[in-house]
């Protein structure tokens, strides 16, 4: 079964992904993130057709504690955050969680 990539965020954030062919997305305007983001993230995490959920790192601060914990610990689908202060260490952990091994381990 093939799974899709889903993108959640402001219309400015999701536009590039949509142009690249991502079909599952949720536009959440900046002024509505506190009210809508929890529901949208939960919906994407519970969608069996979604394998990867992409969000901007700054949007995590708009999530409630429970939804944020669910998103950060989800294995399928895996939550990938871009931008903000994730840096290479954050991306390394996300890749490790997604595939189960540390590709950057030098041992």
XYZ file of N, CA, C and O in Angstrom:
428
model
N 0.840 -1.179 0.000
C 0.000 0.000 0.000
C 0.887 1.245 0.000
O 1.804 1.383 0.786
N 0.611 2.126 -0.880
C 1.373 3.363 -0.995
C 0.735 4.442 -0.122
O -0.487 4.593 -0.117
N 1.570 5.145 0.616
C 1.061 6.209 1.463
C 1.510 7.555 0.918
O 2.499 7.647 0.195
N 0.790 8.582 1.296
C 1.043 9.907 0.773
C 1.719 10.809 1.801
O 1.707 10.536 2.994
N 2.260 11.895 1.288
C 2.792 12.970 2.117
C 1.678 13.976 2.305
O 0.974 14.316 1.349
N 1.508 14.453 3.523
C 0.524 15.489 3.814
C 1.256 16.701 4.384
O 2.250 16.548 5.100
N 0.777 17.876 4.062
C 1.391 19.118 4.527
C 0.338 19.935 5.256
O -0.784 20.092 4.775
N 0.725 20.452 6.420
C -0.167 21.284 7.232
C 0.529 22.605 7.491
O 1.698 22.629 7.867
N -0.187 23.700 7.312
C 0.379 25.001 7.630
C -0.324 26.132 6.929
O -1.402 25.968 6.354
N 0.305 27.270 6.970
C -0.253 28.451 6.325
C -0.256 28.232 4.814
O 0.526 27.436 4.285
N -1.131 28.940 4.107
C -1.150 28.804 2.648
C 0.217 29.087 2.011
O 0.588 28.442 1.031
N 0.966 30.004 2.592
C 2.297 30.312 2.061
C 3.227 29.117 2.190
O 4.067 28.860 1.335
N 3.098 28.346 3.279
C 3.941 27.179 3.523
C 3.545 26.015 2.623
O 4.403 25.313 2.081
N 2.261 25.783 2.443
C 1.806 24.608 1.694
C 1.886 24.779 0.184
O 1.945 23.780 -0.532
N 1.926 26.004 -0.311
C 1.890 26.241 -1.756
C 3.011 25.534 -2.499
O 2.786 24.889 -3.524
N 4.232 25.632 -2.020
C 5.359 24.980 -2.685
C 5.200 23.475 -2.756
O 5.528 22.847 -3.772
N 4.680 22.876 -1.700
C 4.468 21.432 -1.685
C 3.370 21.041 -2.670
O 3.481 20.035 -3.367
N 2.331 21.858 -2.740
C 1.249 21.573 -3.690
C 1.761 21.662 -5.117
O 1.416 20.831 -5.958
N 2.607 22.649 -5.404
C 3.186 22.783 -6.743
C 4.097 21.603 -7.074
O 4.265 21.251 -8.245
N 4.685 21.001 -6.050
C 5.558 19.841 -6.248
C 4.768 18.535 -6.374
O 5.348 17.482 -6.584
N 3.451 18.600 -6.219
C 2.621 17.415 -6.424
C 2.012 16.807 -5.186
O 1.352 15.774 -5.272
N 2.206 17.410 -4.013
C 1.580 16.891 -2.799
C 0.080 17.162 -2.885
O -0.347 18.293 -3.086
N -0.706 16.086 -2.765
C -2.159 16.221 -2.930
C -2.914 16.386 -1.626
O -4.026 16.890 -1.604
N -2.350 15.925 -0.527
C -3.016 16.063 0.773
C -2.402 17.233 1.507
O -1.208 17.241 1.779
N -3.223 18.206 1.808
C -2.733 19.376 2.523
C -3.870 20.005 3.298
O -5.044 19.777 3.002
N -3.509 20.783 4.290
C -4.483 21.540 5.068
C -3.933 22.941 5.256
O -2.890 23.112 5.886
N -4.610 23.901 4.661
C -4.239 25.304 4.845
C -4.888 25.816 6.122
O -6.110 25.745 6.274
N -4.055 26.296 7.032
C -4.549 26.877 8.278
C -3.969 28.283 8.372
O -2.775 28.438 8.638
N -4.794 29.299 8.120
C -4.285 30.674 8.181
C -3.678 30.985 9.545
O -4.097 30.455 10.572
N -2.676 31.841 9.544
C -1.941 32.169 10.771
C -2.843 32.621 11.906
O -2.622 32.258 13.060
N -3.870 33.392 11.610
C -4.740 33.912 12.668
C -5.732 32.874 13.194
O -6.445 33.126 14.149
N -5.761 31.677 12.596
C -6.684 30.634 13.038
C -5.974 29.389 13.575
O -6.609 28.392 13.888
N -4.647 29.444 13.683
C -3.886 28.262 14.094
C -4.234 27.796 15.495
O -4.344 26.596 15.738
N -4.413 28.712 16.430
C -4.725 28.308 17.801
C -6.048 27.560 17.881
O -6.211 26.663 18.704
N -7.007 27.896 17.016
C -8.324 27.267 17.055
C -8.392 25.988 16.218
O -9.104 25.054 16.572
N -7.679 25.925 15.102
C -7.872 24.847 14.145
C -6.755 23.809 14.081
O -6.994 22.681 13.661
N -5.551 24.160 14.476
C -4.402 23.293 14.217
C -4.498 21.940 14.918
O -4.159 20.910 14.322
N -4.972 21.887 16.155
C -5.113 20.612 16.864
C -5.978 19.638 16.069
O -5.602 18.479 15.863
N -7.137 20.108 15.623
C -8.067 19.235 14.899
C -7.470 18.750 13.576
O -7.603 17.577 13.221
N -6.809 19.643 12.869
C -6.220 19.284 11.578
C -5.101 18.260 11.757
O -5.022 17.270 11.021
N -4.236 18.457 12.746
C -3.134 17.521 12.990
C -3.685 16.155 13.400
O -3.239 15.122 12.890
N -4.660 16.124 14.292
C -5.251 14.849 14.699
C -5.864 14.118 13.510
O -5.727 12.903 13.379
N -6.536 14.865 12.642
C -7.148 14.262 11.457
C -6.083 13.627 10.552
O -6.249 12.503 10.085
N -4.982 14.328 10.320
C -3.922 13.795 9.463
C -3.226 12.598 10.119
O -2.875 11.630 9.437
N -3.015 12.652 11.436
C -2.371 11.539 12.128
C -3.226 10.280 12.102
O -2.706 9.168 12.172
N -4.537 10.444 12.005
C -5.453 9.304 11.989
C -5.809 8.838 10.585
O -6.568 7.886 10.425
N -5.281 9.502 9.556
C -5.559 9.146 8.169
C -4.628 8.007 7.752
O -3.407 8.169 7.699
N -5.194 6.837 7.444
C -4.394 5.669 7.078
C -3.648 5.844 5.761
O -2.699 5.110 5.480
N -4.067 6.798 4.930
C -3.421 7.032 3.640
C -2.177 7.911 3.756
O -1.468 8.105 2.778
N -1.923 8.477 4.944
C -0.809 9.406 5.136
C 0.350 8.689 5.815
O 0.188 8.068 6.861
N 1.551 8.793 5.215
C 2.747 8.194 5.789
C 3.684 9.214 6.405
O 4.434 8.908 7.320
N 3.659 10.440 5.885
C 4.511 11.515 6.382
C 3.669 12.782 6.473
O 2.963 13.135 5.528
N 3.750 13.455 7.615
C 3.085 14.747 7.799
C 4.172 15.796 7.950
O 5.052 15.667 8.799
N 4.118 16.827 7.124
C 5.110 17.900 7.144
C 4.457 19.157 7.704
O 3.353 19.524 7.283
N 5.152 19.786 8.657
C 4.693 21.053 9.243
C 5.888 21.973 9.414
O 7.028 21.501 9.459
N 5.615 23.249 9.577
C 6.676 24.190 9.936
C 6.932 24.044 11.428
O 6.003 23.884 12.221
N 8.191 24.095 11.809
C 8.575 23.904 13.210
C 7.886 24.901 14.141
O 7.484 24.543 15.243
N 7.730 26.131 13.695
C 7.100 27.152 14.535
C 5.641 26.836 14.858
O 5.108 27.296 15.868
N 4.985 26.042 14.012
C 3.575 25.722 14.241
C 3.366 24.766 15.412
O 2.264 24.673 15.947
N 4.406 24.062 15.819
C 4.266 23.152 16.966
C 3.847 23.897 18.231
O 3.150 23.344 19.080
N 4.255 25.153 18.351
C 3.903 25.920 19.547
C 2.408 26.233 19.620
O 1.905 26.590 20.676
N 1.685 26.073 18.522
C 0.240 26.314 18.507
C -0.565 25.075 18.906
O -1.778 25.159 19.076
N 0.110 23.944 19.039
C -0.586 22.706 19.389
C -0.744 22.576 20.899
O 0.105 23.024 21.658
N -1.813 21.909 21.300
C -1.985 21.603 22.719
C -0.938 20.567 23.114
O -0.351 19.889 22.264
N -0.701 20.426 24.398
C 0.341 19.517 24.886
C 0.108 18.080 24.411
O 1.025 17.405 23.949
N -1.120 17.608 24.503
C -1.418 16.231 24.114
C -1.229 15.967 22.635
O -0.643 14.957 22.243
N -1.724 16.869 21.810
C -1.598 16.693 20.361
C -0.137 16.820 19.946
O 0.350 16.065 19.098
N 0.574 17.731 20.574
C 2.001 17.889 20.253
C 2.768 16.611 20.601
O 3.595 16.144 19.835
N 2.475 16.028 21.757
C 3.140 14.789 22.154
C 2.798 13.660 21.182
O 3.667 12.886 20.784
N 1.529 13.570 20.785
C 1.124 12.545 19.808
C 1.879 12.721 18.496
O 2.347 11.753 17.905
N 2.003 13.964 18.042
C 2.682 14.253 16.776
C 4.169 13.921 16.861
O 4.742 13.329 15.940
N 4.794 14.283 17.968
C 6.236 14.085 18.108
C 6.610 12.617 18.302
O 7.723 12.216 17.986
N 5.695 11.812 18.820
C 6.003 10.408 19.063
C 5.401 9.471 18.022
O 5.631 8.266 18.078
N 4.659 10.014 17.088
C 4.025 9.194 16.062
C 5.075 8.562 15.161
O 5.999 9.226 14.698
N 4.910 7.269 14.921
C 5.812 6.556 14.026
C 5.175 6.406 12.648
O 5.830 6.510 11.630
N 3.888 6.156 12.611
C 3.174 6.068 11.351
C 1.847 6.762 11.478
O 0.965 6.258 12.168
N 1.674 7.905 10.900
C 2.647 8.605 10.060
C 3.711 9.305 10.899
O 3.488 9.619 12.060
N 4.834 9.556 10.290
C 5.906 10.265 10.970
C 5.711 11.768 10.733
O 5.315 12.180 9.652
N 5.942 12.538 11.781
C 5.827 13.992 11.694
C 7.207 14.564 11.417
O 8.153 14.299 12.162
N 7.325 15.340 10.350
C 8.571 15.997 9.990
C 8.331 17.491 10.041
O 7.383 17.988 9.437
N 9.180 18.201 10.793
C 9.045 19.655 10.855
C 10.212 20.295 10.119
O 11.340 19.801 10.169
N 9.925 21.368 9.444
C 10.926 22.094 8.669
C 11.005 23.531 9.142
O 10.025 24.076 9.650
N 12.151 24.143 8.925
C 12.305 25.550 9.284
C 12.517 25.720 10.772
O 12.683 24.769 11.524
N 12.512 26.959 11.197
C 12.681 27.244 12.610
C 14.026 26.794 13.115
O 15.030 26.873 12.432
N 14.069 26.283 14.320
C 15.336 25.925 14.953
C 15.629 24.447 14.999
O 16.373 23.998 15.848
N 15.059 23.642 14.103
C 15.297 22.207 14.178
C 16.750 21.860 13.914
O 17.301 21.002 14.568
N 17.389 22.498 12.971
C 18.793 22.237 12.675
C 19.033 20.799 12.288
O 18.118 20.006 12.149
N 20.278 20.413 12.103
C 20.586 19.070 11.648
C 20.319 18.033 12.730
O 19.998 16.895 12.428
N 20.462 18.385 14.001
C 20.190 17.439 15.077
C 18.738 17.020 15.101
O 18.416 15.853 15.283
N 17.828 17.960 14.913
C 16.408 17.644 14.887
C 16.045 16.785 13.693
O 15.287 15.825 13.796
N 16.618 17.107 12.536
C 16.358 16.321 11.339
C 16.914 14.914 11.496
O 16.287 13.944 11.101
N 18.072 14.797 12.107
C 18.675 13.484 12.349
C 17.746 12.612 13.185
O 17.532 11.437 12.883
N 17.187 13.184 14.246
C 16.266 12.424 15.099
C 14.995 12.051 14.348
O 14.455 10.958 14.539
N 14.499 12.941 13.496
C 13.296 12.642 12.739
C 13.528 11.504 11.759
O 12.689 10.612 11.622
N 14.676 11.502 11.094
C 15.004 10.420 10.164
C 15.159 9.109 10.919
O 14.650 8.064 10.498
N 15.833 9.162 12.055
C 16.034 7.961 12.877
C 14.697 7.377 13.316
O 14.481 6.165 13.254
N 13.789 8.238 13.743
C 12.479 7.773 14.175
C 11.685 7.203 12.995
O 10.977 6.211 13.121
N 11.832 7.806 11.817
C 11.048 7.384 10.657
C 11.475 6.024 10.123
O 10.635 5.198 9.761
N 12.796 5.760 10.075
C 13.258 4.520 9.472
C 13.843 3.532 10.468
O 14.153 2.407 10.103
N 14.050 3.959 11.696
C 14.487 3.045 12.739
C 15.981 2.891 12.924
O 16.416 2.151 13.794
N 16.780 3.552 12.086
C 18.233 3.492 12.257
C 18.821 4.884 12.089
O 18.219 5.748 11.464
N 20.001 5.071 12.648
C 20.689 6.356 12.554
C 21.634 6.307 11.359
O 22.692 5.686 11.409
N 21.240 6.935 10.258
C 22.059 6.921 9.045
C 23.355 7.681 9.196
O 24.299 7.458 8.452
N 23.437 8.580 10.163
C 24.603 9.410 10.323
C 25.566 8.887 11.386
O 26.571 9.514 11.685
N 25.240 7.713 11.946
C 26.097 7.114 12.961
C 27.393 6.649 12.307
O 27.383 5.940 11.299
N 28.531 7.043 12.885
C 29.815 6.738 12.277
C 30.454 5.479 12.837
O 31.562 5.131 12.454
N 29.807 4.791 13.745
C 30.373 3.556 14.322
C 30.111 2.360 13.444
O 29.277 2.198 12.717
